[in-house]
Coordinates of C-alpha atoms in Angstrom, one line a residue:
M1 CA -5.8 -10.2 0.8
Q2 CA -8.9 -11.3 2.7
S3 CA -11.9 -9.1 2.1
P4 CA -13.0 -7.2 5.1
D5 CA -16.6 -7.3 6.3
L6 CA -18.5 -4.5 4.6
D7 CA -21.9 -3.4 5.8
I8 CA -24.5 -1.5 3.8
F9 CA -23.1 1.8 5.0
D10 CA -19.6 0.9 3.8
L11 CA -21.0 -0.1 0.4
R12 CA -23.0 3.1 0.1
L13 CA -19.9 5.1 1.1
L14 CA -17.7 3.3 -1.4
A15 CA -20.3 3.8 -4.2
A16 CA -20.6 7.5 -3.3
L17 CA -16.8 7.9 -3.4
Q18 CA -16.6 6.2 -6.7
R19 CA -19.1 8.7 -8.1
A20 CA -17.6 11.8 -6.6
G21 CA -14.3 11.2 -4.8
R22 CA -13.8 14.9 -3.8
S23 CA -17.0 15.0 -1.7
P24 CA -16.5 16.4 1.7
N25 CA -17.4 14.1 4.7
A26 CA -20.5 16.1 5.4
A27 CA -21.9 15.5 1.9
L28 CA -20.9 11.9 2.0
A29 CA -22.6 11.6 5.4
E30 CA -25.9 13.0 4.0
T31 CA -25.7 10.6 1.0
V32 CA -25.1 7.5 3.1
G33 CA -27.2 8.3 6.1
L34 CA -24.5 8.7 8.8
S35 CA -22.9 11.5 10.7
A36 CA -19.7 13.2 9.3
S37 CA -17.7 11.7 12.2
Q38 CA -18.9 8.2 11.4
V39 CA -18.0 8.7 7.8
S40 CA -14.5 9.9 8.8
R41 CA -14.0 6.8 11.0
R42 CA -15.3 4.4 8.3
L43 CA -13.0 6.1 5.7
S44 CA -10.0 5.7 7.9
R45 CA -10.9 2.0 8.5
L46 CA -11.5 1.3 4.8
E47 CA -8.2 3.0 3.9
A48 CA -6.3 1.0 6.6
D49 CA -7.9 -2.3 5.5
G50 CA -6.8 -1.6 1.9
V51 CA -10.3 -1.4 0.5
I52 CA -9.6 2.2 -0.6
A53 CA -6.2 2.0 -2.3
G54 CA -5.9 5.8 -2.8
Y55 CA -7.4 8.9 -4.3
A56 CA -6.6 10.5 -7.7
A57 CA -7.7 13.1 -10.2
L58 CA -8.7 11.5 -13.4
L59 CA -7.4 13.4 -16.4
R60 CA -8.6 13.4 -20.0
P61 CA -5.6 12.2 -22.0
E62 CA -6.4 14.4 -25.0
A63 CA -6.6 17.5 -22.7
V64 CA -2.9 17.0 -21.9
G65 CA -1.8 16.3 -25.4
L66 CA -2.0 12.5 -25.3
T67 CA -4.1 11.8 -28.4
V68 CA -3.2 8.1 -29.0
M69 CA -4.2 5.3 -26.7
A70 CA -3.3 1.7 -27.6
F71 CA -3.5 -1.8 -26.2
S72 CA -0.4 -3.8 -26.9
N73 CA -0.1 -7.6 -26.5
V74 CA 3.5 -8.6 -25.6
S75 CA 4.9 -12.0 -25.8
L76 CA 8.2 -13.0 -24.3
E77 CA 10.8 -15.4 -25.8
R78 CA 10.8 -17.5 -22.6
H79 CA 9.2 -17.4 -19.2
A80 CA 12.5 -17.4 -17.3
E81 CA 12.2 -15.6 -14.0
E82 CA 14.9 -13.1 -14.8
L83 CA 13.2 -12.1 -18.1
V84 CA 9.8 -11.7 -16.5
Q85 CA 11.2 -9.6 -13.7
G86 CA 13.2 -7.5 -16.1
F87 CA 10.2 -6.9 -18.2
E88 CA 8.0 -6.0 -15.2
Q89 CA 10.7 -3.6 -14.0
A90 CA 11.0 -2.0 -17.4
V91 CA 7.3 -1.4 -17.9
T92 CA 6.9 -0.1 -14.3
A93 CA 9.5 2.6 -15.1
R94 CA 7.7 3.9 -18.2
P95 CA 5.0 6.5 -17.5
E96 CA 3.6 6.0 -21.0
I97 CA 2.4 2.6 -19.9
L98 CA -0.7 3.2 -17.8
D99 CA -1.5 -0.4 -17.1
C100 CA 0.3 -3.8 -17.5
W101 CA -1.5 -7.1 -16.9
S102 CA -0.1 -10.6 -17.0
V103 CA -2.6 -12.6 -19.0
T104 CA -3.5 -16.0 -20.3
G105 CA -3.8 -16.7 -24.0
E106 CA -1.6 -15.9 -26.9
A107 CA 0.2 -13.0 -25.3
D108 CA 2.0 -12.9 -21.9
F109 CA 1.1 -9.3 -21.1
V110 CA -1.3 -6.6 -22.2
L111 CA -0.2 -3.0 -21.9
R112 CA -2.3 0.2 -22.1
I113 CA -0.1 2.9 -23.6
V114 CA -0.7 6.6 -24.2
A115 CA 1.3 8.8 -26.6
A116 CA 1.2 12.3 -28.1
D117 CA 0.6 11.0 -31.6
L118 CA 1.1 7.9 -33.9
K119 CA 4.8 8.7 -34.5
A120 CA 5.5 9.0 -30.8
F121 CA 3.7 5.7 -30.2
A122 CA 5.6 3.9 -33.0
D123 CA 8.9 5.3 -31.6
F124 CA 8.0 4.2 -28.1
L125 CA 7.3 0.7 -29.2
S126 CA 10.4 0.3 -31.3
L127 CA 12.8 2.2 -29.0
R128 CA 11.4 1.2 -25.6
V129 CA 9.2 -1.9 -25.6
L130 CA 10.8 -4.0 -28.3
R131 CA 14.2 -3.4 -26.8
I132 CA 13.3 -4.8 -23.4
P133 CA 15.4 -8.0 -23.1
G134 CA 13.3 -11.1 -23.8
V135 CA 10.5 -9.5 -25.8
R136 CA 9.6 -11.7 -28.7
S137 CA 6.7 -9.8 -30.3
V138 CA 4.3 -7.0 -29.8
R139 CA 0.9 -6.7 -31.4
S140 CA -1.0 -3.4 -30.9
S141 CA -4.5 -2.1 -31.4
I142 CA -5.0 1.7 -31.5
V143 CA -8.1 3.0 -29.8
L144 CA -10.4 4.8 -32.3
H145 CA -13.2 5.8 -30.0
R146 CA -13.7 5.3 -26.2
I147 CA -17.2 3.8 -25.8
K148 CA -17.0 3.3 -22.0
Q149 CA -14.4 3.9 -19.4
T150 CA -14.9 3.7 -15.7
T151 CA -12.8 3.3 -12.6
A152 CA -15.9 2.4 -10.5
L153 CA -16.1 -1.2 -9.4
P154 CA -19.5 -3.0 -9.2
L155 CA -20.4 -3.5 -5.6
D156 CA -23.8 -5.2 -5.7
H157 CA -22.3 -8.7 -5.4
V158 CA -20.9 -7.8 -1.9
G159 CA -23.2 -9.0 0.9
G160 CA -23.4 -6.4 3.6

């Protein structure tokens, strides 16, 4: 996807949305120095261009009973297309897997997984992940403390 031309007002608008996504257009307009109608048009364009992928409420996992978060490195037996596609379909179908990245290095994929407790996590790995055809090994790290987590992307490298 080619990056659309973003001017200083687009960047200010995107930064404001990343800080407070529920801000009404009037508040965003005041923050970025435009009218509410200009903000509305820009938001529509940024959405249509795929710069804004969507909107979401960010939940605290522990507040909804998900007390364990882990990162699991998964290696496949082979990189045959049908195994990779099957793996991708299997992880896409599991809501416990928040993120899945194909990576370089010792593992083929890194998963970010949430679970209610350690037993639920262990059961999920053994009954779900390890049973996906082609999975050779899984090495997991349990998160002890979250030091930093953000969904905001840095925008200062974008010339406007």
